[in-house]
CSV table of C-alpha atoms in Angstrom, one decimal:
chain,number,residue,atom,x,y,z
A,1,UNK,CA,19.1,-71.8,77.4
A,2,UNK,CA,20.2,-71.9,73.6
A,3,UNK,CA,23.9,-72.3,73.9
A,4,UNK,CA,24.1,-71.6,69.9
A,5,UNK,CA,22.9,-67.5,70.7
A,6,UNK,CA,26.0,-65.7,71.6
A,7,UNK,CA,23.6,-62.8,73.0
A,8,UNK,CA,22.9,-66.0,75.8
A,9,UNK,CA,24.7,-66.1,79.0
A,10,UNK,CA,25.4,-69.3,80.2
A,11,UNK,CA,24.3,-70.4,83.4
A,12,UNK,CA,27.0,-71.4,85.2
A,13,UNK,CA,24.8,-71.7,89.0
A,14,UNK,CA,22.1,-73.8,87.3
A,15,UNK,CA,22.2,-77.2,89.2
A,16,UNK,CA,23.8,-79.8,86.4
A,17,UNK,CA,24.7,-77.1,83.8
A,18,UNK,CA,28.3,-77.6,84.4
A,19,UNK,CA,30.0,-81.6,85.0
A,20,UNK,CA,33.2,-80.9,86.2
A,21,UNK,CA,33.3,-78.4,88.6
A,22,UNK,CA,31.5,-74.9,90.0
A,23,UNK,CA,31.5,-71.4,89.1
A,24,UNK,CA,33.3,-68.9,90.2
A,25,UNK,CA,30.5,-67.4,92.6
A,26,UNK,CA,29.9,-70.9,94.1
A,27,UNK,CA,33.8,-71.7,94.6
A,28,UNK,CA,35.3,-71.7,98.2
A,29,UNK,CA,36.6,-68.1,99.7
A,30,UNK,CA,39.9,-69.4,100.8
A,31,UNK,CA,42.4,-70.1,97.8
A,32,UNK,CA,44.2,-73.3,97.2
A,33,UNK,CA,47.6,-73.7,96.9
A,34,UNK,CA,48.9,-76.4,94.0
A,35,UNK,CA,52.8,-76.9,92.9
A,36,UNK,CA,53.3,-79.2,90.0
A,37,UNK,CA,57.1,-80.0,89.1
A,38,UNK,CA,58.5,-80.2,85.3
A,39,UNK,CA,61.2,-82.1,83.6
A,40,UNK,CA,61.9,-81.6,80.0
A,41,UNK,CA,58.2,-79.5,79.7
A,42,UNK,CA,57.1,-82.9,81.0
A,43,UNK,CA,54.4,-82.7,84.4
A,44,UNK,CA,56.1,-85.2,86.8
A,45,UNK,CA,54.7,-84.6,89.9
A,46,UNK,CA,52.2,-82.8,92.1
A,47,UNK,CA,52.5,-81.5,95.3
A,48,UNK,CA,55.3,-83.3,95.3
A,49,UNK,CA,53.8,-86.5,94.8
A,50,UNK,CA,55.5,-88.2,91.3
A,51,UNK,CA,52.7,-89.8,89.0
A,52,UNK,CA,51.9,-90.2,85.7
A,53,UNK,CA,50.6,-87.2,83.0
A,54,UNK,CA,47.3,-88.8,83.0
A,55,UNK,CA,47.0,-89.1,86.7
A,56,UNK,CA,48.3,-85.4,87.1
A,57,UNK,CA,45.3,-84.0,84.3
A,58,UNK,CA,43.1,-85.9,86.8
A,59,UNK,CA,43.9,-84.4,90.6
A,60,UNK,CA,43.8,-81.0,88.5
A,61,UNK,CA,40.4,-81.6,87.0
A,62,UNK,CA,39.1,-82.0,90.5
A,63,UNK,CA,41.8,-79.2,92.4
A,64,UNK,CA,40.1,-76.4,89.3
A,65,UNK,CA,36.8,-77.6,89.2
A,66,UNK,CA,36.1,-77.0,92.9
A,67,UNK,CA,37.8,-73.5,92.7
A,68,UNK,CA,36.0,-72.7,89.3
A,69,UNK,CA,38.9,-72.5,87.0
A,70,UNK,CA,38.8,-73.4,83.1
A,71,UNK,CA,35.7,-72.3,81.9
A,72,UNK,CA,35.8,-71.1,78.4
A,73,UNK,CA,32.8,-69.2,76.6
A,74,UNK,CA,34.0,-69.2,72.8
A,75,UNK,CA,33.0,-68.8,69.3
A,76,UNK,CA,35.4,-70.7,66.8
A,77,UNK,CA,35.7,-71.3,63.4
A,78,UNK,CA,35.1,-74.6,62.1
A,79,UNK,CA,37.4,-75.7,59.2
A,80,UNK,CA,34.5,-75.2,56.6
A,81,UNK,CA,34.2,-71.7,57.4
A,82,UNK,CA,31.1,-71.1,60.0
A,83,UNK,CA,31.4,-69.9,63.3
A,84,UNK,CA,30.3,-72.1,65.8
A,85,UNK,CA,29.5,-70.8,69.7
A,86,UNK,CA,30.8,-73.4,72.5
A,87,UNK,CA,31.2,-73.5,76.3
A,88,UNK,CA,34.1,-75.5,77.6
A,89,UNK,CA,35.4,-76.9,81.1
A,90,UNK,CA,39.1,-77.5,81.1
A,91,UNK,CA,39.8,-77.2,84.6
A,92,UNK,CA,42.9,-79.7,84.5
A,93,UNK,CA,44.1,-78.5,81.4
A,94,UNK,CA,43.7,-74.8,81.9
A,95,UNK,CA,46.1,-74.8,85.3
A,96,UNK,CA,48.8,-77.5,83.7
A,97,UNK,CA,49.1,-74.7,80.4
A,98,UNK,CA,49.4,-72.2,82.9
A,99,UNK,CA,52.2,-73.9,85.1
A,100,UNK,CA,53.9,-74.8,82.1
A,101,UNK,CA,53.9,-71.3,80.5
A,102,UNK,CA,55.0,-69.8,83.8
A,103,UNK,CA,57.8,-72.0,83.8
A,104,UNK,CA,59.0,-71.2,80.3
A,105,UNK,CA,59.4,-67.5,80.9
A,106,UNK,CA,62.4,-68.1,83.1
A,107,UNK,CA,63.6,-70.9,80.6
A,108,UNK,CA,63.2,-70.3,77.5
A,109,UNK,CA,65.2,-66.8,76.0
A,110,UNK,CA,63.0,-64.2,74.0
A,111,UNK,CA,63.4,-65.4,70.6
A,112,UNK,CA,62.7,-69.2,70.6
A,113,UNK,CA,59.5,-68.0,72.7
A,114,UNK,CA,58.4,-65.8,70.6
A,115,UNK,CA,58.5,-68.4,67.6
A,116,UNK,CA,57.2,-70.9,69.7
A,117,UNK,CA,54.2,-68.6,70.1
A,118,UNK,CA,53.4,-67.9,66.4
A,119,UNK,CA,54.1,-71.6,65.5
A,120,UNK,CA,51.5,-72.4,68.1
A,121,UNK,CA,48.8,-71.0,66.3
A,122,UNK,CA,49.4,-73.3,63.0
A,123,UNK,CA,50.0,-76.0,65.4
A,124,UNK,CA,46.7,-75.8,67.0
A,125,UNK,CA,44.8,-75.8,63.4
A,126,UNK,CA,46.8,-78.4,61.6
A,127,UNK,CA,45.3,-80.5,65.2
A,128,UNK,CA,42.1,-78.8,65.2
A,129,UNK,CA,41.5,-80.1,61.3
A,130,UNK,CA,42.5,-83.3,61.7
A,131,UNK,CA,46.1,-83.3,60.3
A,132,UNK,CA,48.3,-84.9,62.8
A,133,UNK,CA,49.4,-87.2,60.5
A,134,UNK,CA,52.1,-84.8,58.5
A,135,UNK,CA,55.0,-84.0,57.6
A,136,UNK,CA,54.1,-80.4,58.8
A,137,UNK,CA,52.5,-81.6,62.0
A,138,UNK,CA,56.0,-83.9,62.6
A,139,UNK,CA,58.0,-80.9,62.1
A,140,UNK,CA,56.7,-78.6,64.5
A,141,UNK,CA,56.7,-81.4,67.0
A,142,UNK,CA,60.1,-81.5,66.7
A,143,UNK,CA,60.6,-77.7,67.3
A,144,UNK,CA,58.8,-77.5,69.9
A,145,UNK,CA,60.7,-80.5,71.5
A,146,UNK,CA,63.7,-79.1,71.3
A,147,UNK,CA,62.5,-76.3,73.3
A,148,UNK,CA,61.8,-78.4,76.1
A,149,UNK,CA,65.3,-78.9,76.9
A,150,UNK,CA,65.3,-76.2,79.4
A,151,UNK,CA,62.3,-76.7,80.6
A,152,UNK,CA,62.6,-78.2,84.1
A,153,UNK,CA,61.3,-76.7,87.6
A,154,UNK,CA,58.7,-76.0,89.8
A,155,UNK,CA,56.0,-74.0,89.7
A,156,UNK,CA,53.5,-72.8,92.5
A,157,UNK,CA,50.0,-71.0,91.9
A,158,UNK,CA,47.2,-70.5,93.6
A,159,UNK,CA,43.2,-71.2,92.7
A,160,UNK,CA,41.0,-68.8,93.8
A,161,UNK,CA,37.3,-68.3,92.4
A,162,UNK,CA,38.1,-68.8,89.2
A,163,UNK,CA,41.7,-67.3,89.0
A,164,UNK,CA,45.1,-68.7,88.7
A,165,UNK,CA,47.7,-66.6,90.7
A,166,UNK,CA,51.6,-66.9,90.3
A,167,UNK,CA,52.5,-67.6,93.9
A,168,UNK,CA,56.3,-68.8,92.8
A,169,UNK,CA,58.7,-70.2,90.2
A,170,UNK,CA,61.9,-72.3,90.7
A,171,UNK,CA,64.3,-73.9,87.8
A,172,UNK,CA,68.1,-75.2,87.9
A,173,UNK,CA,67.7,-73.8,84.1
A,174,UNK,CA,66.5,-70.2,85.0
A,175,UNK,CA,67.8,-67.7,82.5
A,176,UNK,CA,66.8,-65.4,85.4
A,177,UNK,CA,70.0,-63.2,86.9
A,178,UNK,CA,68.9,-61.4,90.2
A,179,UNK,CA,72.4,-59.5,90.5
A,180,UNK,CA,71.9,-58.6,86.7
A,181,UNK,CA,68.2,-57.2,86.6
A,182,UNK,CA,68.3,-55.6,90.1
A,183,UNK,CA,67.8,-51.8,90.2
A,184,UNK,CA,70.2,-51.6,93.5
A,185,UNK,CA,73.8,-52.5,92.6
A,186,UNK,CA,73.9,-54.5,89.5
A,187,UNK,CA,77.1,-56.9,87.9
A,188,UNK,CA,75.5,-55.0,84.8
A,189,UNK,CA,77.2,-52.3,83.4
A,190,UNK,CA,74.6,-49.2,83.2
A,191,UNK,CA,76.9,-47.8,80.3
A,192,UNK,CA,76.7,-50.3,78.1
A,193,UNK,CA,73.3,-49.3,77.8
A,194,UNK,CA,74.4,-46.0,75.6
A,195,UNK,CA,76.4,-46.9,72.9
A,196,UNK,CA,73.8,-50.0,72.4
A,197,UNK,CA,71.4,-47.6,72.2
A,198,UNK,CA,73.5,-45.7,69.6
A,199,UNK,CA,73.6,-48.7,67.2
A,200,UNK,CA,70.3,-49.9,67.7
A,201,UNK,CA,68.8,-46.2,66.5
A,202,UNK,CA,71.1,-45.7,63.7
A,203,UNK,CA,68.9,-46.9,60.9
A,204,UNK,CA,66.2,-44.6,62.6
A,205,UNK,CA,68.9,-41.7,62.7
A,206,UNK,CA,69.5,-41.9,58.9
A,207,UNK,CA,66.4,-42.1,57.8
A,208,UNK,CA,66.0,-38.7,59.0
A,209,UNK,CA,68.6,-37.4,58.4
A,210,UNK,CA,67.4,-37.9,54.6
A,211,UNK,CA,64.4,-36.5,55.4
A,212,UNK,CA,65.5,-33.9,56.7
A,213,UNK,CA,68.2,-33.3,53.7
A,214,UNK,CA,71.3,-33.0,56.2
A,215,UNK,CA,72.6,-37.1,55.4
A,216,UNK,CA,76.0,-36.7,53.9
């Protein structure tokens, strides 16, 4: 098979196609349960078992390979411009960036997330062509640093097939207020919800109010 035609499917049962792991079709019908602990948005242990980052990437490789998790059929741009068509395996890699991200959205509040996501993009070029050496490159390391502060906890998922499930999340540094969000008796005050609504519309509200010829 010619890897290089998009219009090719890539053949994922062919014995020795893939190195790391299986497909989804060939992975076990029971799921597997992992839960990898954070501190600082640093991996520090798995299954509760402390060990290096390297050492983590590795029991993951094998724990998503066998349960067909992190393949990646993409065409990306090179940094002269073509398109180039790859398959990846990132079994390891593809569960640890889900943990992690899972794990954020109780740490981290809506802004700084947000920012971190649109800074992620330039991050991921400025690696992708070679410039890790620069100021830039130092710059946004540091931003995203500082949003690790939070970023401790555990996270559970489970492998199935080819599928990483949420199957729990834990932090002393939750943002996360159950007696705030509930939809049963809250510590929330429903009618604060009004007047903030009020303000928030009032640029809105003028607007038409000039179209409409009635602002005064």
């Amino acid at each position: 098979m010619d890897l290089e035609d998009p219009a090719s499917e890539p053949l994922y049962d062919k014995p020795g196609f893939l190195e790391m792991g299986v497909s989804p079709a060939k992975a076990p019908d029971k799921a597997v349960y992992v839960t990898l602990d954070f501190e600082k948005g640093v991996p520090v242990a798995i299954d509760g078992e402390k060990m290096k980052a390297s050492d983590i990437i590795r029991k993951l490789n094998q724990l998503g390979g066998e349960n067909g998790i992190g393949l990646l059929d993409i065409v990306e741009n090179r940094l002269v411009g073509m398109k180039d068509r790859g398959v990846y395996e990132t079994p390891g890699g593809t569960i640890l960036y889900r943990a992690h991200e899972v794990l954020e959205m109780i740490t981290i509040d809506k802004d700084t997330a947000h920012m971190k996501s649109k800074l992620a993009v330039d991050f991921a070029d400025l690696v992708y062509n070679g410039k890790w050496f620069t100021p830039l490159r130092e710059a946004l390391t540091a931003f995203a640093t500082e949003t690790q502060k939070h970023v401790t906890g555990t996270v559970k998922l489970k492998l199935y097939k080819g599928n990483i499930i949420t199957a729990g999340v834990t932090s002393p540094e939750s943002l996360y207020s159950e007696s705030l969000v509930t939809f049963e008796e809250s510590d929330y005050n429903q009618d604060d919800a009004t007047g903030f609504i009020n303000l928030w519309g009032l640029p809105d509200t003028v607007q038409a109010l000039r179209e409409q010829g009635k602002l005064k």
